[in-house]
Amino acid sequence: MLLQERDRQAVRQRFEALDKPIRLINFTQELECEFCRETRTLLEEVATLSDKTSLEIYNFQTDREKRDAFGIDKIPATVVMGEHDHGIRFYGIPSGYEFASLLDTMLLVSRADSGLAPETRKRLAQLQKPLHLEVFVTPT
């Protein structure tokens, strides 16, 4: 178990605000993958903290159809989706500050609301072609 009981309680309380079900989809493998096992364990724990969360686990090497369908090219990888796949991916273990980002993302996806300001939404609606955006985080 990675989460302390007090942390599990705090996550349960946050998950009371989930509106719609959330699917976490983990791509992993047993060999030659730093943090795959820990990521899977963490996601398994998180998925048990609300009846609105579920977890699917796929092997990066053998479940190629699923991997390709979600555009996963590295592991460990976690897809966060609700009714639709909005392209939200976490690569690496979502621990430390990234754990809070994972929980916030799950809440936003559950509400089907990005939380973006109206002006930002307006500017994004003006994009003429697809945009690939990546945010990199390193521990400090």
PDB file of C-alpha atoms in Angstrom:
ATOM      1  CA  MET A   1       0.000   0.000   0.000  1.00  0.00           C
ATOM      2  CA  LEU A   2       1.433   3.352  -1.035  1.00  0.00           C
ATOM      3  CA  LEU A   3      -1.177   5.731   0.389  1.00  0.00           C
ATOM      4  CA  GLN A   4      -1.375   6.355   4.120  1.00  0.00           C
ATOM      5  CA  GLU A   5      -4.847   5.996   5.653  1.00  0.00           C
ATOM      6  CA  ARG A   6      -5.144   9.753   6.234  1.00  0.00           C
ATOM      7  CA  ASP A   7      -4.347  10.327   2.543  1.00  0.00           C
ATOM      8  CA  ARG A   8      -6.909   7.709   1.502  1.00  0.00           C
ATOM      9  CA  GLN A   9      -9.531   9.528   3.583  1.00  0.00           C
ATOM     10  CA  ALA A  10      -8.595  12.872   2.025  1.00  0.00           C
ATOM     11  CA  VAL A  11      -8.890  11.416  -1.480  1.00  0.00           C
ATOM     12  CA  ARG A  12     -12.257   9.833  -0.631  1.00  0.00           C
ATOM     13  CA  GLN A  13     -13.493  13.256   0.483  1.00  0.00           C
ATOM     14  CA  ARG A  14     -12.264  14.892  -2.730  1.00  0.00           C
ATOM     15  CA  PHE A  15     -13.912  12.163  -4.786  1.00  0.00           C
ATOM     16  CA  GLU A  16     -17.288  13.010  -3.252  1.00  0.00           C
ATOM     17  CA  ALA A  17     -17.266  15.859  -5.785  1.00  0.00           C
ATOM     18  CA  LEU A  18     -17.026  13.490  -8.767  1.00  0.00           C
ATOM     19  CA  ASP A  19     -20.051  14.010 -11.003  1.00  0.00           C
ATOM     20  CA  LYS A  20     -19.652  11.330 -13.651  1.00  0.00           C
ATOM     21  CA  PRO A  21     -17.601   8.127 -13.740  1.00  0.00           C
ATOM     22  CA  ILE A  22     -13.870   8.290 -14.450  1.00  0.00           C
ATOM     23  CA  ARG A  23     -11.826   5.637 -16.220  1.00  0.00           C
ATOM     24  CA  LEU A  24      -8.137   5.349 -15.488  1.00  0.00           C
ATOM     25  CA  ILE A  25      -6.317   3.294 -18.101  1.00  0.00           C
ATOM     26  CA  ASN A  26      -2.809   2.169 -17.222  1.00  0.00           C
ATOM     27  CA  PHE A  27      -0.241   0.918 -19.723  1.00  0.00           C
ATOM     28  CA  THR A  28       2.557  -0.979 -18.068  1.00  0.00           C
ATOM     29  CA  GLN A  29       4.900  -3.961 -18.238  1.00  0.00           C
ATOM     30  CA  GLU A  30       6.740  -6.047 -15.677  1.00  0.00           C
ATOM     31  CA  LEU A  31      10.274  -5.939 -17.044  1.00  0.00           C
ATOM     32  CA  GLU A  32      12.565  -3.009 -17.775  1.00  0.00           C
ATOM     33  CA  CYS A  33      10.194  -0.287 -16.685  1.00  0.00           C
ATOM     34  CA  GLU A  34      11.149   2.028 -13.876  1.00  0.00           C
ATOM     35  CA  PHE A  35       8.096   2.935 -11.763  1.00  0.00           C
ATOM     36  CA  CYS A  36       5.608   0.748 -13.692  1.00  0.00           C
ATOM     37  CA  ARG A  37       4.873  -1.430 -10.665  1.00  0.00           C
ATOM     38  CA  GLU A  38       4.536   1.560  -8.336  1.00  0.00           C
ATOM     39  CA  THR A  39       2.295   3.422 -10.789  1.00  0.00           C
ATOM     40  CA  ARG A  40       0.007   0.428 -11.141  1.00  0.00           C
ATOM     41  CA  THR A  41      -0.186  -0.011  -7.353  1.00  0.00           C
ATOM     42  CA  LEU A  42      -0.972   3.679  -6.855  1.00  0.00           C
ATOM     43  CA  LEU A  43      -3.712   3.636  -9.504  1.00  0.00           C
ATOM     44  CA  GLU A  44      -5.193   0.446  -8.040  1.00  0.00           C
ATOM     45  CA  GLU A  45      -5.421   2.169  -4.661  1.00  0.00           C
ATOM     46  CA  VAL A  46      -6.925   5.353  -6.126  1.00  0.00           C
ATOM     47  CA  ALA A  47      -9.520   3.427  -8.123  1.00  0.00           C
ATOM     48  CA  THR A  48     -10.867   1.785  -4.958  1.00  0.00           C
ATOM     49  CA  LEU A  49     -11.602   5.112  -3.256  1.00  0.00           C
ATOM     50  CA  SER A  50     -14.820   5.885  -5.131  1.00  0.00           C
ATOM     51  CA  ASP A  51     -17.523   3.882  -6.848  1.00  0.00           C
ATOM     52  CA  LYS A  52     -17.215   6.392  -9.714  1.00  0.00           C
ATOM     53  CA  THR A  53     -13.633   5.416 -10.550  1.00  0.00           C
ATOM     54  CA  SER A  54     -12.466   2.378 -12.476  1.00  0.00           C
ATOM     55  CA  LEU A  55      -9.103   1.106 -13.639  1.00  0.00           C
ATOM     56  CA  GLU A  56      -8.151  -0.850 -16.744  1.00  0.00           C
ATOM     57  CA  ILE A  57      -4.633  -2.237 -17.039  1.00  0.00           C
ATOM     58  CA  TYR A  58      -2.961  -3.117 -20.327  1.00  0.00           C
ATOM     59  CA  ASN A  59       0.439  -4.532 -21.146  1.00  0.00           C
ATOM     60  CA  PHE A  60       2.419  -2.112 -23.307  1.00  0.00           C
ATOM     61  CA  GLN A  61       3.973  -4.918 -25.364  1.00  0.00           C
ATOM     62  CA  THR A  62       1.103  -7.372 -25.826  1.00  0.00           C
ATOM     63  CA  ASP A  63      -1.948  -5.079 -25.906  1.00  0.00           C
ATOM     64  CA  ARG A  64      -0.773  -3.229 -28.996  1.00  0.00           C
ATOM     65  CA  GLU A  65      -4.252  -2.561 -30.351  1.00  0.00           C
ATOM     66  CA  LYS A  66      -5.242  -0.700 -27.183  1.00  0.00           C
ATOM     67  CA  ARG A  67      -1.856   1.024 -26.962  1.00  0.00           C
ATOM     68  CA  ASP A  68      -2.149   2.274 -30.528  1.00  0.00           C
ATOM     69  CA  ALA A  69      -5.803   3.289 -30.095  1.00  0.00           C
ATOM     70  CA  PHE A  70      -4.790   5.592 -27.223  1.00  0.00           C
ATOM     71  CA  GLY A  71      -1.575   6.767 -28.881  1.00  0.00           C
ATOM     72  CA  ILE A  72       0.649   5.552 -26.053  1.00  0.00           C
ATOM     73  CA  ASP A  73       4.343   5.548 -26.940  1.00  0.00           C
ATOM     74  CA  LYS A  74       6.053   5.254 -23.542  1.00  0.00           C
ATOM     75  CA  ILE A  75       5.404   3.808 -20.104  1.00  0.00           C
ATOM     76  CA  PRO A  76       4.241   3.959 -17.463  1.00  0.00           C
ATOM     77  CA  ALA A  77       1.281   5.755 -18.987  1.00  0.00           C
ATOM     78  CA  THR A  78      -2.092   6.672 -17.527  1.00  0.00           C
ATOM     79  CA  VAL A  79      -5.097   7.794 -19.547  1.00  0.00           C
ATOM     80  CA  VAL A  80      -7.691   9.824 -17.630  1.00  0.00           C
ATOM     81  CA  MET A  81     -11.066   9.852 -19.319  1.00  0.00           C
ATOM     82  CA  GLY A  82     -14.743  10.197 -18.628  1.00  0.00           C
ATOM     83  CA  GLU A  83     -17.434   9.566 -21.205  1.00  0.00           C
ATOM     84  CA  HIS A  84     -14.961  10.649 -23.891  1.00  0.00           C
ATOM     85  CA  ASP A  85     -11.218  10.545 -24.366  1.00  0.00           C
ATOM     86  CA  HIS A  86      -9.964  14.123 -24.274  1.00  0.00           C
ATOM     87  CA  GLY A  87      -6.354  13.103 -24.858  1.00  0.00           C
ATOM     88  CA  ILE A  88      -5.233  13.500 -21.250  1.00  0.00           C
ATOM     89  CA  ARG A  89      -2.158  11.389 -20.526  1.00  0.00           C
ATOM     90  CA  PHE A  90       0.177  11.133 -17.561  1.00  0.00           C
ATOM     91  CA  TYR A  91       3.571   9.574 -18.298  1.00  0.00           C
ATOM     92  CA  GLY A  92       5.661   8.379 -15.389  1.00  0.00           C
ATOM     93  CA  ILE A  93       4.443   7.922 -11.853  1.00  0.00           C
ATOM     94  CA  PRO A  94       1.958  10.591 -10.725  1.00  0.00           C
ATOM     95  CA  SER A  95       3.434  11.046  -7.258  1.00  0.00           C
ATOM     96  CA  GLY A  96       4.366  14.077  -5.216  1.00  0.00           C
ATOM     97  CA  TYR A  97       2.897  17.228  -6.740  1.00  0.00           C
ATOM     98  CA  GLU A  98       1.806  15.216  -9.776  1.00  0.00           C
ATOM     99  CA  PHE A  99      -0.519  13.194  -7.541  1.00  0.00           C
ATOM    100  CA  ALA A 100      -2.466  16.374  -6.774  1.00  0.00           C
ATOM    101  CA  SER A 101      -2.526  17.114 -10.522  1.00  0.00           C
ATOM    102  CA  LEU A 102      -3.918  13.626 -11.189  1.00  0.00           C
ATOM    103  CA  LEU A 103      -6.705  14.118  -8.650  1.00  0.00           C
ATOM    104  CA  ASP A 104      -7.532  17.607  -9.975  1.00  0.00           C
ATOM    105  CA  THR A 105      -7.620  16.246 -13.518  1.00  0.00           C
ATOM    106  CA  MET A 106      -9.963  13.442 -12.491  1.00  0.00           C
ATOM    107  CA  LEU A 107     -12.349  15.963 -10.931  1.00  0.00           C
ATOM    108  CA  LEU A 108     -12.300  18.222 -13.991  1.00  0.00           C
ATOM    109  CA  VAL A 109     -12.882  15.311 -16.372  1.00  0.00           C
ATOM    110  CA  SER A 110     -15.724  14.050 -14.189  1.00  0.00           C
ATOM    111  CA  ARG A 111     -17.405  17.448 -14.397  1.00  0.00           C
ATOM    112  CA  ALA A 112     -16.747  17.646 -18.155  1.00  0.00           C
ATOM    113  CA  ASP A 113     -15.362  21.127 -17.531  1.00  0.00           C
ATOM    114  CA  SER A 114     -11.788  22.216 -18.189  1.00  0.00           C
ATOM    115  CA  GLY A 115     -12.021  25.104 -15.762  1.00  0.00           C
ATOM    116  CA  LEU A 116     -10.682  27.448 -18.436  1.00  0.00           C
ATOM    117  CA  ALA A 117     -11.806  31.064 -18.487  1.00  0.00           C
ATOM    118  CA  PRO A 118     -14.334  32.073 -21.195  1.00  0.00           C
ATOM    119  CA  GLU A 119     -11.720  34.201 -22.991  1.00  0.00           C
ATOM    120  CA  THR A 120      -9.321  31.250 -23.129  1.00  0.00           C
ATOM    121  CA  ARG A 121     -12.067  28.989 -24.496  1.00  0.00           C
ATOM    122  CA  LYS A 122     -12.851  31.586 -27.139  1.00  0.00           C
ATOM    123  CA  ARG A 123      -9.221  31.792 -28.255  1.00  0.00           C
ATOM    124  CA  LEU A 124      -8.872  28.017 -28.336  1.00  0.00           C
ATOM    125  CA  ALA A 125     -12.007  27.745 -30.476  1.00  0.00           C
ATOM    126  CA  GLN A 126     -10.202  29.855 -33.073  1.00  0.00           C
ATOM    127  CA  LEU A 127      -7.452  27.283 -33.607  1.00  0.00           C
ATOM    128  CA  GLN A 128      -7.428  26.158 -37.226  1.00  0.00           C
ATOM    129  CA  LYS A 129      -5.564  22.867 -36.831  1.00  0.00           C
ATOM    130  CA  PRO A 130      -4.934  20.289 -34.089  1.00  0.00           C
ATOM    131  CA  LEU A 131      -2.524  21.279 -31.343  1.00  0.00           C
ATOM    132  CA  HIS A 132      -0.265  18.849 -29.517  1.00  0.00           C
ATOM    133  CA  LEU A 133       0.575  20.191 -26.071  1.00  0.00           C
ATOM    134  CA  GLU A 134       2.885  18.561 -23.549  1.00  0.00           C
ATOM    135  CA  VAL A 135       3.715  19.713 -20.034  1.00  0.00           C
ATOM    136  CA  PHE A 136       6.912  18.368 -18.501  1.00  0.00           C
ATOM    137  CA  VAL A 137       7.419  18.218 -14.755  1.00  0.00           C
ATOM    138  CA  THR A 138      10.551  17.225 -12.892  1.00  0.00           C
ATOM    139  CA  PRO A 139      10.924  16.641  -9.167  1.00  0.00           C
ATOM    140  CA  THR A 140      12.746  19.358  -7.263  1.00  0.00           C
TER     141      THR A 140
END
